[in-house]
Amino acid sequence: MSGSRPPVLRVCADGPVLVTGEVEVEDADGVRHRSTRPVSAVCRCGASSRAPWCDGTHKLLRARDADRGSPQG
Amino acid sequence: MTHLPRPRGELTARLVETLRGPLDGPPLTLGGPAPDASLALWMLHELHYRGFDEVDDRWEWSPRLMPLRRDLEDDLERRLRERYAGVATYDDLEVDEAVVAVIDDHEGPSLARHVQRHATRQEVEELLRQRSIYHLKEADPTSWTIPRLSAGPKAALLLVQLDEYGAGDPARLHHALFAQGLADSGLDAAYGAYVDEATDAVLEQNNAVSLFGLQRRMRGAALGHFAAFEATSSIPSRQLAQGMRRVGLPESMAGYYDEHVEADAAHEQVALRDICGRLVREEPALRDDVLLGAWTCLDLEARTARDLLGRWEAVAA
């Protein structure tokens, strides 16, 4: 999408990694997952039900951690 | 494509009659409080989207309608601002963090949790019919803001809208996915098919996004609403998809919500950081309207949820 520039992965605070443009993610089992979205969010908390893609579950973990009084993330 | 709704009172009867008649004539005015004000404003806004089969397209900009539209929009805006007054705005935080804080503070009943665990198929179908008023034009109200933005927020908004509109593939376009799901569920997928049963709360939800989108001065509220909508979508969409499968709705209907789990998890980040963040950096005076829009999104959804859940509870009791 951006000529010769390398793809940029953007880390969101307490959230996923954002990737712009078509991308493939290889998971821990070596399975490749392709996204053709204009922008994709890759799970960083490890708890997504739609791994490797983010499904918002990190927010539930954050809320649970906040309830327990432990640090976020 | 779509027909005029059934009038619900004196105002909408007058409006329907006017729209079926000649373009020339005296301007319409509100006169006084009208119980069918929400439907009237919905009809006036609809002239800017897809119009009505039996209505001349030139009514869209008719000076006869503008006084009524202004009165109805002023009433709606006043109501929304009154409800918002007193909400904590976290002035020491960046706007994207403030929107997240407003979301975290807000408490309201969840239709998605009810659908996930308890709703009957009949209730889920009623929810789909109510949601169809918005989902069959999903993303469109926000698109009104595009030409009103500078490069930073505009480029970010278009990245999300490209996904909403299927990235070039009409079959992946979100409102087309919803229409397919409705049709496969045995429901009417025609645009505007269920407006006659739309509740007042649902019409107000739709009117608010159209107001924010169509009034350039409210672009901050439009984008704040958009960010809150995207940021409260992934987890409820997963619950809705589970509920749809639980009551035996077709895979395409559940799949529409699956799509929103992943899509909106990404849209949320772009909407908060790149759209609202850049907008307010460039136009700091819009910060409060961003929060107004975000809070209004949550508040209007809570009103719809209370209304529908209360109704279903009464039927079940």
Short mmCIF file of C-alpha atoms in Angstrom, two decimals:
data_model
loop_
_atom_site.label_atom_id
_atom_site.label_comp_id
_atom_site.label_asym_id
_atom_site.label_seq_id
_atom_site.Cartn_x
_atom_site.Cartn_y
_atom_site.Cartn_z
CA MET A 1 0.00 0.00 0.00
CA SER A 2 2.84 2.35 0.78
CA GLY A 3 5.39 1.61 -1.95
CA SER A 4 8.78 0.59 -0.60
CA ARG A 5 8.10 1.57 3.01
CA PRO A 6 8.03 -1.39 5.41
CA PRO A 7 4.72 -2.16 7.11
CA VAL A 8 4.24 -0.41 10.44
CA LEU A 9 2.87 -2.31 13.44
CA ARG A 10 1.30 0.03 15.96
CA VAL A 11 1.08 -1.09 19.57
CA CYS A 12 -2.04 0.19 21.37
CA ALA A 13 -1.71 0.82 25.12
CA ASP A 14 -3.49 -2.03 26.96
CA GLY A 15 -4.75 -3.20 23.57
CA PRO A 16 -3.93 -5.01 20.34
CA VAL A 17 -1.33 -4.35 17.64
CA LEU A 18 -2.77 -2.53 14.63
CA VAL A 19 -1.68 -3.46 11.12
CA THR A 20 -2.74 -1.57 8.01
CA GLY A 21 -3.30 -3.49 4.79
CA GLU A 22 -3.39 -7.17 3.90
CA VAL A 23 -1.42 -9.25 6.37
CA GLU A 24 -0.70 -12.85 7.38
CA VAL A 25 -0.10 -13.86 10.98
CA GLU A 26 1.49 -17.21 11.80
CA ASP A 27 0.31 -18.50 15.15
CA ALA A 28 2.26 -20.57 17.68
CA ASP A 29 1.19 -23.79 15.92
CA GLY A 30 2.55 -22.56 12.61
CA VAL A 31 -0.92 -21.94 11.16
CA ARG A 32 -1.15 -18.87 8.95
CA HIS A 33 -4.14 -16.55 9.22
CA ARG A 34 -4.76 -13.96 6.52
CA SER A 35 -6.64 -10.69 6.88
CA THR A 36 -7.63 -8.62 3.86
CA ARG A 37 -9.11 -5.82 5.98
CA PRO A 38 -7.90 -2.26 5.45
CA VAL A 39 -6.85 -2.36 9.12
CA SER A 40 -6.56 -5.38 11.43
CA ALA A 41 -6.04 -5.75 15.18
CA VAL A 42 -3.78 -8.57 16.36
CA CYS A 43 -4.39 -9.95 19.87
CA ARG A 44 -1.68 -9.16 22.39
CA CYS A 45 -3.30 -10.38 25.62
CA GLY A 46 -3.51 -14.02 24.50
CA ALA A 47 -7.14 -14.40 25.58
CA SER A 48 -8.98 -13.68 22.33
CA SER A 49 -11.59 -16.21 21.22
CA ARG A 50 -10.77 -15.30 17.62
CA ALA A 51 -6.99 -15.52 17.83
CA PRO A 52 -4.80 -14.29 16.33
CA TRP A 53 -7.22 -11.38 15.90
CA CYS A 54 -8.31 -9.13 18.79
CA ASP A 55 -11.90 -9.58 20.00
CA GLY A 56 -11.86 -6.99 22.78
CA THR A 57 -11.37 -9.54 25.58
CA HIS A 58 -8.38 -7.56 26.93
CA LYS A 59 -10.93 -5.05 28.24
CA LEU A 60 -12.66 -7.71 30.32
CA LEU A 61 -9.26 -8.76 31.73
CA ARG A 62 -8.45 -5.13 32.50
CA ALA A 63 -11.80 -4.66 34.27
CA ARG A 64 -11.24 -7.86 36.27
CA ASP A 65 -7.73 -6.79 37.25
CA ALA A 66 -9.05 -3.36 38.26
CA ASP A 67 -11.70 -5.03 40.47
CA ARG A 68 -8.95 -7.01 42.19
CA GLY A 69 -6.89 -3.89 42.68
CA SER A 70 -3.94 -5.28 40.73
CA PRO A 71 -2.06 -3.29 38.10
CA GLN A 72 -3.50 -3.12 34.60
CA GLY A 73 -2.19 -5.14 31.65
CA MET B 1 -37.21 1.51 -2.75
CA THR B 2 -38.96 2.64 0.37
CA HIS B 3 -42.39 3.96 1.26
CA LEU B 4 -43.55 6.75 3.52
CA PRO B 5 -44.23 5.51 7.05
CA ARG B 6 -47.73 5.36 8.53
CA PRO B 7 -48.48 8.63 10.36
CA ARG B 8 -48.50 8.34 14.15
CA GLY B 9 -50.11 11.68 14.95
CA GLU B 10 -51.14 15.09 13.65
CA LEU B 11 -47.63 16.23 12.73
CA THR B 12 -46.65 13.17 10.70
CA ALA B 13 -50.11 13.14 9.04
CA ARG B 14 -49.51 16.74 7.97
CA LEU B 15 -45.98 15.93 6.78
CA VAL B 16 -47.06 12.86 4.76
CA GLU B 17 -49.84 14.84 3.14
CA THR B 18 -47.43 17.68 2.27
CA LEU B 19 -44.81 15.33 0.78
CA ARG B 20 -47.42 13.72 -1.45
CA GLY B 21 -48.57 17.14 -2.68
CA PRO B 22 -47.14 20.00 -4.73
CA LEU B 23 -43.68 21.44 -4.00
CA ASP B 24 -45.02 24.99 -3.76
CA GLY B 25 -46.83 26.21 -0.69
CA PRO B 26 -46.34 27.69 2.77
CA PRO B 27 -43.55 26.40 5.05
CA LEU B 28 -44.35 23.73 7.63
CA THR B 29 -43.83 24.58 11.28
CA LEU B 30 -43.88 22.55 14.48
CA GLY B 31 -46.48 24.62 16.30
CA GLY B 32 -46.16 22.87 19.65
CA PRO B 33 -44.99 19.66 21.29
CA ALA B 34 -45.76 16.67 19.07
CA PRO B 35 -45.81 13.06 20.30
CA ASP B 36 -44.78 11.94 16.80
CA ALA B 37 -41.84 14.38 16.56
CA SER B 38 -39.24 11.58 16.30
CA LEU B 39 -40.91 9.98 13.30
CA ALA B 40 -41.32 13.38 11.64
CA LEU B 41 -37.61 14.16 12.02
CA TRP B 42 -36.69 10.67 10.84
CA MET B 43 -38.73 11.28 7.66
CA LEU B 44 -37.11 14.68 7.06
CA HIS B 45 -33.62 13.17 7.48
CA GLU B 46 -34.52 10.25 5.26
CA LEU B 47 -34.99 12.66 2.36
CA HIS B 48 -31.19 13.14 2.52
CA TYR B 49 -30.45 9.38 2.45
CA ARG B 50 -32.57 7.33 0.07
CA GLY B 51 -35.86 9.27 -0.06
CA PHE B 52 -39.28 7.70 -0.55
CA ASP B 53 -40.78 6.14 -3.68
CA GLU B 54 -43.82 8.38 -3.79
CA VAL B 55 -41.99 11.61 -2.88
CA ASP B 56 -40.36 13.99 -5.38
CA ASP B 57 -36.58 14.03 -4.73
CA ARG B 58 -36.63 17.83 -4.87
CA TRP B 59 -38.24 17.89 -1.41
CA GLU B 60 -34.77 17.20 0.03
CA TRP B 61 -33.85 20.89 -0.01
CA SER B 62 -37.33 22.40 -0.09
CA PRO B 63 -37.47 25.67 1.90
CA ARG B 64 -40.96 24.58 2.97
CA LEU B 65 -39.44 21.84 5.16
CA MET B 66 -36.44 23.67 6.62
CA PRO B 67 -38.29 25.54 9.42
CA LEU B 68 -39.82 22.29 10.69
CA ARG B 69 -36.52 20.43 10.44
CA ARG B 70 -34.76 23.22 12.32
CA ASP B 71 -37.38 23.20 15.12
CA LEU B 72 -37.24 19.40 15.47
CA GLU B 73 -33.44 19.30 15.39
CA ASP B 74 -33.19 22.15 17.92
CA ASP B 75 -35.52 20.24 20.28
CA LEU B 76 -33.50 17.05 19.88
CA GLU B 77 -30.16 18.79 20.39
CA ARG B 78 -31.46 20.59 23.48
CA ARG B 79 -32.70 17.29 24.92
CA LEU B 80 -29.38 15.54 24.24
CA ARG B 81 -27.35 18.39 25.76
CA GLU B 82 -29.58 18.51 28.86
CA ARG B 83 -29.10 14.78 29.44
CA TYR B 84 -25.34 15.11 28.95
CA ALA B 85 -24.97 18.07 31.34
CA GLY B 86 -22.93 17.05 34.41
CA VAL B 87 -21.17 14.05 32.85
CA ALA B 88 -17.50 13.87 33.95
CA THR B 89 -15.35 15.02 31.00
CA TYR B 90 -11.82 14.19 32.30
CA ASP B 91 -10.30 17.44 31.13
CA ASP B 92 -6.79 16.37 32.18
CA LEU B 93 -6.81 13.37 29.82
CA GLU B 94 -6.23 13.15 26.09
CA VAL B 95 -9.58 12.95 24.30
CA ASP B 96 -9.21 9.27 23.36
CA GLU B 97 -8.53 8.37 27.00
CA ALA B 98 -11.42 10.58 28.09
CA VAL B 99 -13.83 8.76 25.76
CA VAL B 100 -12.66 5.44 27.25
CA ALA B 101 -13.20 6.85 30.76
CA VAL B 102 -16.72 8.02 29.83
CA ILE B 103 -17.46 4.51 28.51
CA ASP B 104 -16.07 2.89 31.66
CA ASP B 105 -18.19 5.18 33.86
CA HIS B 106 -21.42 4.53 31.99
CA GLU B 107 -23.76 1.88 33.31
CA GLY B 108 -26.72 0.55 31.41
CA PRO B 109 -28.60 -2.67 30.72
CA SER B 110 -27.24 -4.86 27.91
CA LEU B 111 -29.44 -6.22 25.16
CA ALA B 112 -26.49 -8.34 24.00
CA ARG B 113 -26.24 -10.21 27.32
CA HIS B 114 -29.97 -10.87 27.25
CA VAL B 115 -29.77 -12.18 23.69
CA GLN B 116 -26.73 -14.31 24.53
CA ARG B 117 -28.40 -16.17 27.39
CA HIS B 118 -32.14 -15.70 27.72
CA ALA B 119 -33.96 -14.08 24.79
CA THR B 120 -36.59 -16.02 22.85
CA ARG B 121 -36.29 -16.22 19.10
CA GLN B 122 -39.27 -13.88 18.90
CA GLU B 123 -37.44 -11.28 20.99
CA VAL B 124 -34.27 -11.62 18.92
CA GLU B 125 -36.26 -11.15 15.73
CA GLU B 126 -37.90 -8.06 17.18
CA LEU B 127 -34.46 -6.69 18.05
CA LEU B 128 -33.28 -7.33 14.48
CA ARG B 129 -36.31 -5.48 13.10
CA GLN B 130 -35.57 -2.51 15.39
CA ARG B 131 -31.86 -2.60 14.53
CA SER B 132 -32.64 -2.76 10.81
CA ILE B 133 -33.54 0.94 10.84
CA TYR B 134 -29.85 1.69 11.44
CA HIS B 135 -28.02 -1.39 10.19
CA LEU B 136 -29.46 -1.12 6.67
CA LYS B 137 -27.68 2.24 6.41
CA GLU B 138 -24.81 1.27 8.67
CA ALA B 139 -21.87 3.71 8.51
CA ASP B 140 -23.78 6.13 6.27
CA PRO B 141 -24.54 8.83 8.89
CA THR B 142 -20.82 9.11 9.73
CA SER B 143 -19.95 9.47 6.05
CA TRP B 144 -21.65 12.89 6.03
CA THR B 145 -18.70 14.20 8.05
CA ILE B 146 -16.00 13.22 5.52
CA PRO B 147 -15.85 16.46 3.48
CA ARG B 148 -15.96 18.49 6.70
CA LEU B 149 -12.67 17.10 8.06
CA SER B 150 -9.02 17.98 7.57
CA ALA B 151 -6.50 15.42 6.31
CA GLY B 152 -5.59 13.75 9.64
CA PRO B 153 -8.97 12.61 10.91
CA LYS B 154 -10.31 12.22 7.36
CA ALA B 155 -7.65 9.70 6.30
CA ALA B 156 -8.25 7.66 9.48
CA LEU B 157 -12.04 7.75 9.10
CA LEU B 158 -11.79 6.56 5.50
CA LEU B 159 -9.66 3.59 6.59
CA VAL B 160 -12.52 2.44 8.82
CA GLN B 161 -15.27 3.33 6.34
CA LEU B 162 -13.47 1.34 3.64
CA ASP B 163 -13.85 -1.73 5.87
CA GLU B 164 -17.50 -0.87 6.69
CA TYR B 165 -18.21 -0.60 2.98
CA GLY B 166 -16.62 -3.94 2.10
CA ALA B 167 -13.25 -2.69 0.74
CA GLY B 168 -14.58 -2.77 -2.81
CA ASP B 169 -16.66 -5.93 -2.48
CA PRO B 170 -20.41 -5.19 -2.28
CA ALA B 171 -21.03 -8.62 -0.73
CA ARG B 172 -18.80 -7.73 2.25
CA LEU B 173 -20.39 -4.34 2.80
CA HIS B 174 -21.78 -4.35 6.32
CA HIS B 175 -25.30 -3.23 5.54
CA ALA B 176 -25.43 -5.79 2.74
CA LEU B 177 -24.32 -8.52 5.20
CA PHE B 178 -27.11 -7.45 7.55
CA ALA B 179 -29.67 -7.50 4.72
CA GLN B 180 -28.56 -11.01 3.73
CA GLY B 181 -28.87 -12.15 7.34
CA LEU B 182 -32.38 -10.71 7.60
CA ALA B 183 -33.48 -12.35 4.36
CA ASP B 184 -32.06 -15.74 5.43
CA SER B 185 -33.88 -15.33 8.77
CA GLY B 186 -37.22 -14.94 6.99
CA LEU B 187 -37.38 -11.21 7.73
CA ASP B 188 -37.93 -8.37 5.27
CA ALA B 189 -34.54 -7.03 4.16
CA ALA B 190 -35.96 -4.05 2.26
CA TYR B 191 -34.56 -0.69 3.32
CA GLY B 192 -36.91 0.95 5.84
CA ALA B 193 -39.27 -2.04 5.87
CA TYR B 194 -39.80 -1.95 9.64
CA VAL B 195 -39.98 1.78 10.31
CA ASP B 196 -43.67 1.52 11.22
CA GLU B 197 -42.77 -0.56 14.27
CA ALA B 198 -39.61 1.35 15.21
CA THR B 199 -39.86 2.51 18.81
CA ASP B 200 -39.46 6.13 19.75
CA ALA B 201 -36.12 5.31 21.42
CA VAL B 202 -34.86 3.66 18.22
CA LEU B 203 -35.98 6.60 16.09
CA GLU B 204 -34.23 8.97 18.48
CA GLN B 205 -31.02 6.90 18.20
CA ASN B 206 -31.20 7.19 14.43
CA ASN B 207 -32.13 10.88 14.48
CA ALA B 208 -29.19 11.72 16.73
CA VAL B 209 -26.60 10.22 14.35
CA SER B 210 -28.24 11.91 11.38
CA LEU B 211 -28.28 15.25 13.22
CA PHE B 212 -24.59 14.86 14.13
CA GLY B 213 -23.73 13.87 10.58
CA LEU B 214 -25.82 16.38 8.66
CA GLN B 215 -24.93 19.45 10.75
CA ARG B 216 -21.32 20.33 9.99
CA ARG B 217 -20.97 22.18 13.31
CA MET B 218 -21.67 18.86 15.10
CA ARG B 219 -18.87 16.88 13.43
CA GLY B 220 -17.18 16.49 16.81
CA ALA B 221 -20.28 14.80 18.21
CA ALA B 222 -20.55 12.62 15.10
CA LEU B 223 -17.02 11.30 15.56
CA GLY B 224 -17.34 10.93 19.34
CA HIS B 225 -20.51 8.91 18.78
CA PHE B 226 -18.71 6.82 16.18
CA ALA B 227 -15.79 6.11 18.53
CA ALA B 228 -18.06 5.07 21.40
CA PHE B 229 -20.13 2.91 19.06
CA GLU B 230 -17.05 1.07 17.76
CA ALA B 231 -15.49 0.83 21.23
CA THR B 232 -18.59 -0.86 22.69
CA SER B 233 -19.21 -3.25 19.82
CA SER B 234 -16.73 -6.17 19.85
CA ILE B 235 -17.75 -7.88 23.09
CA PRO B 236 -21.53 -7.34 22.65
CA SER B 237 -21.25 -8.55 19.03
CA ARG B 238 -19.74 -11.82 20.28
CA GLN B 239 -22.62 -12.21 22.75
CA LEU B 240 -25.17 -11.43 20.03
CA ALA B 241 -23.60 -13.98 17.66
CA GLN B 242 -23.81 -16.64 20.40
CA GLY B 243 -27.44 -15.72 21.09
CA MET B 244 -28.38 -15.82 17.40
CA ARG B 245 -26.96 -19.36 17.13
CA ARG B 246 -28.62 -20.39 20.41
CA VAL B 247 -32.10 -19.49 19.10
CA GLY B 248 -31.41 -21.14 15.73
CA LEU B 249 -31.03 -18.13 13.47
CA PRO B 250 -29.09 -18.81 10.26
CA GLU B 251 -25.30 -18.70 10.10
CA SER B 252 -25.35 -15.55 7.93
CA MET B 253 -27.16 -13.60 10.66
CA ALA B 254 -24.76 -14.76 13.37
CA GLY B 255 -21.90 -14.20 10.93
CA TYR B 256 -22.82 -10.53 10.62
CA TYR B 257 -22.07 -10.19 14.33
CA ASP B 258 -18.92 -12.36 14.07
CA GLU B 259 -17.67 -9.89 11.48
CA HIS B 260 -18.17 -7.03 13.93
CA VAL B 261 -16.18 -8.73 16.69
CA GLU B 262 -12.97 -8.55 14.68
CA ALA B 263 -13.68 -5.48 12.57
CA ASP B 264 -14.72 -3.26 15.45
CA ALA B 265 -11.81 -4.31 17.67
CA ALA B 266 -9.60 -2.64 15.05
CA HIS B 267 -12.01 0.22 14.27
CA GLU B 268 -12.15 1.10 17.97
CA GLN B 269 -8.42 1.81 18.11
CA VAL B 270 -8.43 3.89 14.94
CA ALA B 271 -11.56 5.80 15.96
CA LEU B 272 -10.21 6.72 19.38
CA ARG B 273 -6.59 7.53 18.59
CA ASP B 274 -6.50 8.60 14.97
CA ILE B 275 -9.97 10.01 14.33
CA CYS B 276 -10.96 11.68 17.63
CA GLY B 277 -7.37 12.27 18.75
CA ARG B 278 -6.32 14.03 15.54
CA LEU B 279 -9.61 15.94 15.27
CA VAL B 280 -9.22 17.47 18.73
CA ARG B 281 -5.51 18.19 18.24
CA GLU B 282 -6.43 20.21 15.17
CA GLU B 283 -9.68 21.66 16.53
CA PRO B 284 -9.45 21.72 20.34
CA ALA B 285 -12.80 23.53 20.63
CA LEU B 286 -14.53 20.32 19.47
CA ARG B 287 -13.37 18.26 22.47
CA ASP B 288 -16.58 18.67 24.44
CA ASP B 289 -18.74 17.77 21.45
CA VAL B 290 -16.69 14.58 20.98
CA LEU B 291 -17.58 13.60 24.54
CA LEU B 292 -21.21 14.70 24.05
CA GLY B 293 -21.42 12.38 21.04
CA ALA B 294 -19.73 9.50 22.85
CA TRP B 295 -21.93 9.78 25.92
CA THR B 296 -25.07 10.21 23.81
CA CYS B 297 -24.29 6.98 21.97
CA LEU B 298 -24.16 5.10 25.29
CA ASP B 299 -27.20 6.87 26.75
CA LEU B 300 -29.46 6.32 23.74
CA GLU B 301 -28.48 2.65 23.54
CA ALA B 302 -29.29 2.29 27.26
CA ARG B 303 -32.71 3.88 26.65
CA THR B 304 -33.45 1.45 23.83
CA ALA B 305 -32.28 -1.47 25.99
CA ARG B 306 -34.40 -0.43 28.99
CA ASP B 307 -37.42 0.04 26.75
CA LEU B 308 -37.15 -3.33 24.96
CA LEU B 309 -36.10 -5.34 28.03
CA GLY B 310 -38.93 -3.77 30.05
CA ARG B 311 -41.44 -4.65 27.37
CA TRP B 312 -40.24 -8.25 27.10
CA GLU B 313 -40.23 -8.64 30.86
CA ALA B 314 -43.84 -7.42 30.99
CA VAL B 315 -44.86 -9.96 28.34
CA ALA B 316 -43.05 -12.79 30.14
CA ALA B 317 -44.56 -11.90 33.55
#
